[in-house]
Coordinates of C-alpha atoms in Angstrom, one line a residue:
Chain H
M1 CA -16.3 18.1 -29.7
D2 CA -16.3 19.8 -33.1
Y3 CA -15.4 23.1 -31.5
Y4 CA -11.7 22.0 -31.5
G5 CA -11.6 20.7 -35.0
K6 CA -11.1 17.1 -36.0
K7 CA -7.6 16.4 -35.0
I8 CA -8.0 17.1 -31.3
G9 CA -11.3 15.4 -31.5
S10 CA -9.8 12.1 -32.8
L11 CA -7.0 12.3 -30.3
I12 CA -9.5 12.6 -27.4
E13 CA -11.5 9.7 -28.9
E14 CA -8.4 7.4 -29.2
L15 CA -7.3 8.3 -25.6
S16 CA -10.8 7.8 -24.1
A17 CA -10.9 4.3 -25.6
L18 CA -8.1 3.3 -23.2
P19 CA -9.3 1.5 -20.1
G20 CA -9.9 3.8 -17.1
I21 CA -9.5 6.9 -19.2
G22 CA -12.8 8.9 -19.2
I23 CA -13.7 11.7 -21.5
K24 CA -12.4 14.4 -19.1
T25 CA -9.0 12.7 -18.5
A26 CA -8.7 12.2 -22.3
Q27 CA -9.3 15.9 -22.9
R28 CA -6.8 16.8 -20.3
L29 CA -4.2 14.4 -21.8
A30 CA -4.9 15.6 -25.3
F31 CA -4.4 19.3 -24.4
Y32 CA -1.2 18.3 -22.6
I33 CA 0.0 16.3 -25.6
V34 CA -0.5 19.2 -28.1
N35 CA 1.4 21.5 -25.7
M36 CA 4.3 19.0 -25.3
P37 CA 7.6 19.6 -27.1
K38 CA 7.5 18.0 -30.5
E39 CA 10.2 15.4 -29.7
R40 CA 8.3 14.2 -26.6
A41 CA 5.1 13.7 -28.4
E42 CA 7.0 11.8 -31.1
A43 CA 8.7 9.7 -28.5
L44 CA 5.4 8.8 -27.0
A45 CA 3.9 7.8 -30.3
F46 CA 7.0 5.8 -31.2
A47 CA 7.0 4.0 -27.9
I48 CA 3.4 2.9 -28.6
T49 CA 4.0 1.5 -32.1
D50 CA 7.4 0.1 -31.1
A51 CA 6.0 -1.8 -28.1
K52 CA 3.0 -3.0 -30.1
N53 CA 5.1 -4.2 -33.0
N54 CA 7.8 -5.9 -30.9
V55 CA 6.3 -7.1 -27.7
H56 CA 4.9 -10.6 -27.5
Y57 CA 4.7 -13.5 -25.1
C58 CA 7.9 -15.1 -23.8
K59 CA 7.8 -18.6 -25.4
E60 CA 8.6 -20.1 -22.0
C61 CA 6.6 -18.3 -19.3
F62 CA 4.2 -16.2 -21.4
T63 CA 5.0 -12.9 -19.8
L64 CA 5.3 -9.9 -22.2
T65 CA 8.7 -9.3 -23.6
D66 CA 10.5 -8.0 -26.7
R67 CA 12.9 -11.0 -26.9
E68 CA 12.2 -14.6 -27.6
L69 CA 12.9 -15.5 -23.9
C70 CA 12.1 -12.9 -21.3
P71 CA 15.0 -11.6 -19.1
I72 CA 13.8 -13.8 -16.2
C73 CA 13.6 -17.1 -18.2
S74 CA 17.0 -16.4 -19.8
S75 CA 18.7 -15.6 -16.6
E76 CA 21.1 -18.2 -15.2
K77 CA 20.8 -16.7 -11.7
R78 CA 17.2 -17.7 -11.4
N79 CA 16.1 -21.1 -10.1
H80 CA 14.4 -22.7 -13.1
R81 CA 13.2 -25.6 -11.0
Q82 CA 10.7 -23.4 -9.1
I83 CA 7.8 -22.0 -11.1
M84 CA 5.4 -19.4 -9.7
V85 CA 2.0 -19.4 -11.5
V86 CA 0.4 -15.9 -11.7
E87 CA -2.8 -14.7 -13.4
N88 CA -1.2 -11.8 -15.3
V89 CA 1.9 -9.7 -15.9
R90 CA 1.0 -7.1 -13.3
D91 CA 1.1 -9.9 -10.6
L92 CA 4.5 -11.0 -11.9
A93 CA 5.6 -7.4 -11.6
A94 CA 4.3 -7.2 -8.1
Y95 CA 6.3 -10.2 -7.0
E96 CA 9.4 -9.1 -8.8
K97 CA 9.2 -5.8 -6.9
T98 CA 9.5 -7.6 -3.6
G99 CA 13.0 -8.9 -4.7
E100 CA 12.3 -11.9 -2.6
Y101 CA 11.6 -14.5 -5.2
N102 CA 14.3 -16.1 -7.2
G103 CA 12.5 -18.7 -9.2
V104 CA 10.8 -18.3 -12.6
Y105 CA 7.1 -17.6 -13.5
H106 CA 4.3 -18.8 -15.6
V107 CA 1.7 -16.3 -16.6
L108 CA -1.8 -17.8 -17.2
H109 CA -3.3 -14.6 -18.7
G110 CA -6.6 -15.1 -16.8
A111 CA -8.3 -17.3 -14.3
I112 CA -10.9 -20.0 -14.6
S113 CA -14.3 -18.4 -14.3
P114 CA -17.5 -20.3 -15.0
M115 CA -19.4 -17.1 -14.5
L116 CA -17.5 -15.4 -17.3
G117 CA -17.3 -18.5 -19.4
I118 CA -13.6 -18.8 -19.0
G119 CA -12.5 -22.4 -18.9
P120 CA -9.2 -24.1 -18.4
E121 CA -8.5 -24.2 -22.1
D122 CA -8.8 -20.3 -22.3
I123 CA -5.7 -19.7 -20.1
K124 CA -2.1 -20.8 -20.6
L125 CA -2.6 -24.0 -18.7
K126 CA -1.7 -26.6 -21.4
E127 CA 1.5 -24.6 -21.8
L128 CA 2.2 -24.8 -18.0
M129 CA 1.8 -28.6 -18.1
K130 CA 4.2 -28.8 -21.1
R131 CA 6.9 -26.9 -19.1
L132 CA 6.9 -29.3 -16.2
Q133 CA 10.0 -31.4 -16.3
S134 CA 11.3 -34.2 -14.2
D135 CA 13.6 -31.7 -12.6
T136 CA 10.8 -29.2 -11.6
D137 CA 11.0 -29.0 -7.8
E138 CA 7.9 -26.9 -7.0
V139 CA 5.0 -25.1 -8.5
I140 CA 3.9 -22.1 -6.4
I141 CA 0.3 -21.1 -7.2
A142 CA 0.0 -17.3 -6.8
T143 CA -3.4 -16.7 -8.3
N144 CA -5.5 -14.1 -6.6
S145 CA -7.4 -15.0 -3.5
G146 CA -10.9 -14.4 -4.8
L147 CA -13.3 -17.0 -6.0
E148 CA -11.8 -17.3 -9.5
G149 CA -8.2 -17.4 -8.3
E150 CA -9.0 -20.1 -5.8
T151 CA -10.9 -22.2 -8.4
T152 CA -7.9 -21.9 -10.7
A153 CA -5.5 -22.8 -7.9
M154 CA -7.5 -25.9 -7.0
Y155 CA -7.8 -27.0 -10.6
I156 CA -4.0 -26.6 -11.3
S157 CA -3.2 -28.4 -8.1
R158 CA -5.3 -31.4 -9.0
L159 CA -3.8 -31.5 -12.5
I160 CA -0.2 -31.4 -11.2
K161 CA -0.4 -33.7 -8.1
P162 CA -0.4 -36.9 -10.1
T163 CA 3.0 -36.0 -11.6
G164 CA 4.5 -36.0 -8.1
I165 CA 5.7 -32.4 -8.3
K166 CA 5.3 -30.4 -5.1
V167 CA 2.5 -27.8 -5.4
T168 CA 2.1 -25.0 -3.0
R169 CA -0.3 -22.0 -2.6
I170 CA 0.8 -18.6 -1.3
A171 CA -0.8 -17.8 2.1
S172 CA -3.8 -15.7 2.6
G173 CA -4.5 -13.8 5.8
I174 CA -4.5 -10.4 7.4
P175 CA -2.4 -8.0 5.3
V176 CA 0.6 -6.6 7.2
G177 CA -0.4 -3.4 8.9
G178 CA -4.1 -4.2 8.5
D179 CA -6.3 -4.2 11.5
L180 CA -8.8 -7.0 12.3
E181 CA -11.6 -4.6 12.7
N182 CA -11.5 -3.6 9.0
T183 CA -10.8 -7.1 7.6
D184 CA -13.6 -9.1 6.0
E185 CA -14.9 -12.2 7.5
V186 CA -13.6 -14.6 4.9
T187 CA -10.1 -13.3 5.4
L188 CA -10.4 -13.5 9.2
K189 CA -11.6 -17.1 8.9
R190 CA -8.7 -18.0 6.6
A191 CA -6.2 -16.3 8.8
L192 CA -7.5 -18.4 11.7
D193 CA -7.4 -21.6 9.7
A194 CA -3.9 -20.9 8.6
R195 CA -2.5 -20.1 12.0
T196 CA 1.0 -21.3 12.8
E197 CA 2.7 -22.0 16.1
I198 CA 5.0 -19.2 17.4
Chain V
M1 CA 11.3 -2.7 -14.9
D2 CA 13.9 -4.7 -16.8
Y3 CA 12.0 -7.9 -16.3
Y4 CA 9.8 -6.9 -19.3
G5 CA 12.6 -5.9 -21.6
K6 CA 13.3 -2.3 -22.8
K7 CA 10.4 -1.7 -25.1
I8 CA 7.6 -2.1 -22.6
G9 CA 9.8 -0.3 -20.1
S10 CA 10.1 2.8 -22.3
L11 CA 6.3 2.8 -23.1
I12 CA 5.6 2.7 -19.4
E13 CA 8.0 5.5 -18.9
E14 CA 6.5 7.7 -21.6
L15 CA 3.0 7.1 -20.3
S16 CA 3.8 7.8 -16.7
A17 CA 5.3 11.2 -17.7
L18 CA 1.7 12.3 -18.6
P19 CA -0.1 14.3 -16.0
G20 CA -2.2 12.3 -13.6
I21 CA -0.8 9.0 -14.9
G22 CA 1.0 7.1 -12.1
I23 CA 3.3 4.2 -12.6
K24 CA 0.5 1.6 -12.0
T25 CA -1.9 3.2 -14.5
A26 CA 1.0 3.5 -17.0
Q27 CA 1.7 -0.2 -16.5
R28 CA -2.0 -1.1 -17.0
L29 CA -2.2 1.1 -20.1
A30 CA 1.0 -0.3 -21.6
F31 CA -0.2 -3.9 -21.2
Y32 CA -3.5 -2.9 -22.7
I33 CA -1.7 -1.2 -25.7
V34 CA 0.5 -4.2 -26.5
N35 CA -2.6 -6.4 -26.5
M36 CA -4.6 -4.0 -28.8
P37 CA -5.1 -4.9 -32.4
K38 CA -2.2 -3.4 -34.4
E39 CA -4.4 -0.9 -36.3
R40 CA -5.8 0.5 -33.1
A41 CA -2.3 1.0 -31.6
E42 CA -1.2 2.7 -34.8
A43 CA -4.3 4.9 -34.8
L44 CA -3.5 6.0 -31.3
A45 CA 0.1 6.8 -32.2
F46 CA -1.0 8.6 -35.3
A47 CA -3.6 10.7 -33.5
I48 CA -0.8 11.8 -31.1
T49 CA 1.7 13.0 -33.8
D50 CA -1.1 14.3 -36.0
A51 CA -2.6 16.4 -33.3
K52 CA 0.8 17.6 -32.1
N53 CA 1.9 18.6 -35.6
N54 CA -1.3 20.3 -36.7
V55 CA -2.9 21.8 -33.7
H56 CA -2.1 25.3 -32.7
Y57 CA -3.9 28.4 -31.2
C58 CA -6.8 29.9 -33.1
K59 CA -5.4 33.3 -34.3
E60 CA -8.5 35.0 -33.0
C61 CA -9.5 33.4 -29.7
F62 CA -6.4 31.3 -28.9
T63 CA -8.3 28.0 -28.4
L64 CA -6.6 24.9 -29.8
T65 CA -7.6 24.1 -33.3
D66 CA -6.2 22.6 -36.5
R67 CA -7.4 25.4 -38.7
E68 CA -6.3 29.1 -38.8
L69 CA -9.6 30.1 -37.3
C70 CA -11.4 27.7 -34.9
P71 CA -14.9 26.5 -35.8
I72 CA -16.4 28.9 -33.3
C73 CA -14.6 32.0 -34.6
S74 CA -15.3 31.2 -38.2
S75 CA -19.0 30.5 -37.6
E76 CA -21.4 33.1 -38.8
K77 CA -24.1 31.8 -36.5
R78 CA -22.2 32.9 -33.4
N79 CA -22.5 36.4 -32.0
H80 CA -19.0 37.9 -32.5
R81 CA -19.9 41.0 -30.4
Q82 CA -20.0 39.0 -27.2
I83 CA -16.7 37.6 -25.9
M84 CA -16.5 35.1 -23.0
V85 CA -13.0 35.1 -21.4
V86 CA -12.0 31.7 -20.0
E87 CA -8.7 30.5 -18.4
N88 CA -8.3 27.5 -20.6
V89 CA -9.6 25.3 -23.3
R90 CA -11.3 22.9 -20.9
D91 CA -13.4 25.8 -19.5
L92 CA -14.4 26.7 -23.1
A93 CA -15.4 23.1 -23.6
A94 CA -17.5 23.1 -20.4
Y95 CA -19.5 26.1 -21.6
E96 CA -19.9 24.8 -25.1
K97 CA -21.4 21.6 -23.6
T98 CA -24.2 23.6 -22.0
G99 CA -25.3 24.7 -25.5
E100 CA -26.5 27.9 -23.8
Y101 CA -23.9 30.3 -25.0
N102 CA -23.9 31.7 -28.5
G103 CA -21.1 34.3 -28.4
V104 CA -17.4 33.7 -29.0
Y105 CA -14.5 33.0 -26.6
H106 CA -11.1 34.3 -25.6
V107 CA -8.8 31.8 -24.0
L108 CA -6.2 33.3 -21.6
H109 CA -4.1 30.1 -21.1
G110 CA -3.7 30.8 -17.4
A111 CA -4.7 33.3 -14.7
I112 CA -2.8 36.0 -12.9
S113 CA -1.1 34.5 -9.9
P114 CA 1.5 36.6 -7.9
M115 CA 2.1 33.4 -5.8
L116 CA 3.2 31.5 -8.9
G117 CA 4.9 34.5 -10.5
I118 CA 2.3 34.6 -13.4
G119 CA 1.7 38.2 -14.4
P120 CA -0.7 39.9 -16.8
E121 CA 1.9 39.6 -19.6
D122 CA 2.1 35.8 -19.2
I123 CA -1.5 35.2 -20.3
K124 CA -3.2 36.2 -23.6
L125 CA -4.4 39.5 -22.3
K126 CA -2.7 41.9 -24.7
E127 CA -4.3 39.7 -27.4
L128 CA -7.7 40.2 -25.8
M129 CA -7.4 44.0 -25.7
K130 CA -6.4 43.9 -29.4
R131 CA -9.6 42.0 -30.3
L132 CA -11.9 44.5 -28.7
Q133 CA -13.6 46.5 -31.4
S134 CA -15.9 49.4 -31.3
D135 CA -18.7 46.9 -32.1
T136 CA -18.0 44.6 -29.1
D137 CA -21.1 44.6 -27.0
E138 CA -19.9 42.7 -23.9
V139 CA -17.0 40.9 -22.4
I140 CA -18.1 38.1 -20.0
I141 CA -15.4 37.2 -17.6
A142 CA -15.7 33.5 -16.8
T143 CA -12.4 32.8 -15.0
N144 CA -12.6 30.4 -12.1
S145 CA -14.0 31.6 -8.8
G146 CA -10.8 31.0 -6.8
L147 CA -8.3 33.7 -5.8
E148 CA -6.4 33.7 -9.1
G149 CA -9.5 33.7 -11.2
E150 CA -11.0 36.6 -9.2
T151 CA -7.7 38.6 -9.4
T152 CA -7.7 38.1 -13.1
A153 CA -11.3 39.1 -13.5
M154 CA -10.7 42.2 -11.5
Y155 CA -7.6 43.1 -13.5
I156 CA -9.3 42.6 -16.9
S157 CA -12.4 44.5 -15.7
R158 CA -10.2 47.5 -14.8
L159 CA -8.4 47.3 -18.1
I160 CA -11.6 47.3 -20.2
K161 CA -13.8 49.7 -18.3
P162 CA -12.2 52.8 -19.8
T163 CA -13.1 51.7 -23.3
G164 CA -16.7 51.9 -22.4
I165 CA -17.4 48.2 -23.3
K166 CA -19.7 46.4 -20.9
V167 CA -17.9 43.9 -18.7
T168 CA -19.7 41.2 -16.8
R169 CA -18.7 38.4 -14.4
I170 CA -20.5 35.0 -14.3
A171 CA -22.3 34.5 -11.0
S172 CA -20.9 32.4 -8.1
G173 CA -23.2 30.8 -5.5
I174 CA -24.5 27.4 -4.4
P175 CA -24.1 24.9 -7.1
V176 CA -27.5 23.5 -8.4
G177 CA -28.3 20.4 -6.4
G178 CA -25.7 21.3 -3.7
D179 CA -26.8 21.5 -0.1
L180 CA -25.9 24.4 2.2
E181 CA -24.5 22.0 4.8
N182 CA -21.6 20.9 2.5
T183 CA -20.9 24.3 1.0
D184 CA -17.9 26.3 2.1
E185 CA -18.3 29.6 4.0
V186 CA -16.9 31.8 1.2
T187 CA -19.5 30.4 -1.3
L188 CA -22.3 30.8 1.3
K189 CA -21.3 34.4 1.8
R190 CA -21.2 35.1 -1.9
A191 CA -24.5 33.4 -2.5
L192 CA -26.0 35.7 0.2
D193 CA -24.4 38.8 -1.2
A194 CA -25.6 38.0 -4.7
R195 CA -29.2 37.2 -3.6
T196 CA -31.9 38.3 -5.9
E197 CA -35.6 39.1 -5.3
I198 CA -38.1 36.3 -6.2

């Protein structure tokens, strides 16, 4: 890439190190950035260092935030007796977008995976157990429905049960709008097992 | 997005303003960035402002570079009597990657498009005409093979012909490895018209 000179070359290099950004996309972005108005390029660079320097885990739920307690944990409108356990911040964002959940969260930052060598001590599980108070009504396990998510759900459930706190798991089944024909067998079986009377 | 706090929100906003970066990709990148080592995030931010502040058009061929003359225009190993005209810097990069071209380039930064209201005066055409010297051997027009690229090629060809300088157009036809079955009709027709004896 020495036909551009070093500065574009190193911008392309930095960009292509980001996940999901290949060399072609990095090139396209780099050319776009050098053609941006100066203020916009500076705003982008500032947002990067500003977020990096000031964003950390919420000390309660471990989501990413720039305060000590995230807006959800510090909100009096949320039900702090109901804790939804998710694998990562994107899953939290997905549930927040529904606008249907009014409890708080706990972000594990991963899932138990013997295959990848990720054990219970590698995710924020100790921290979850520490949060559980005598006034916690329910822990909703919303890990993904794949093998690792299920393993994690089972593990957490066994850990919490002895405390007497109610533990639930979000339902798996046919996605709304999905057709049976294109649904995999495991999902079909689960949907059958989880059938409810109507 | 106020459940993250403002700093992540504005990073996501800045990233999603980049071309081809949707809100989900921006989110994924933002989370990745805040989890990066501090030096790496700073290197990314620096590469952005450094490229923006120091990269401009080569005064000869109008590619992007951080010098007055780009490495290609200032190289004595290149044939400066052969000029390949391309629409943009990505196209230049594509030809450089082949390693098969030893002339210099001219970047138009666009193509003539009556539909989009882009006329000959909106691309670096005046600048191309100014570059043509009595010792220029050949101008190779390598604009894209779509309607706009062809219109531009035709226009440039008519402009240069009176000077007596040789003007050529890169060939269009079936891509190597492509099968006829999946090739569009226009390409098939062109490939037929441009057939050569073997």
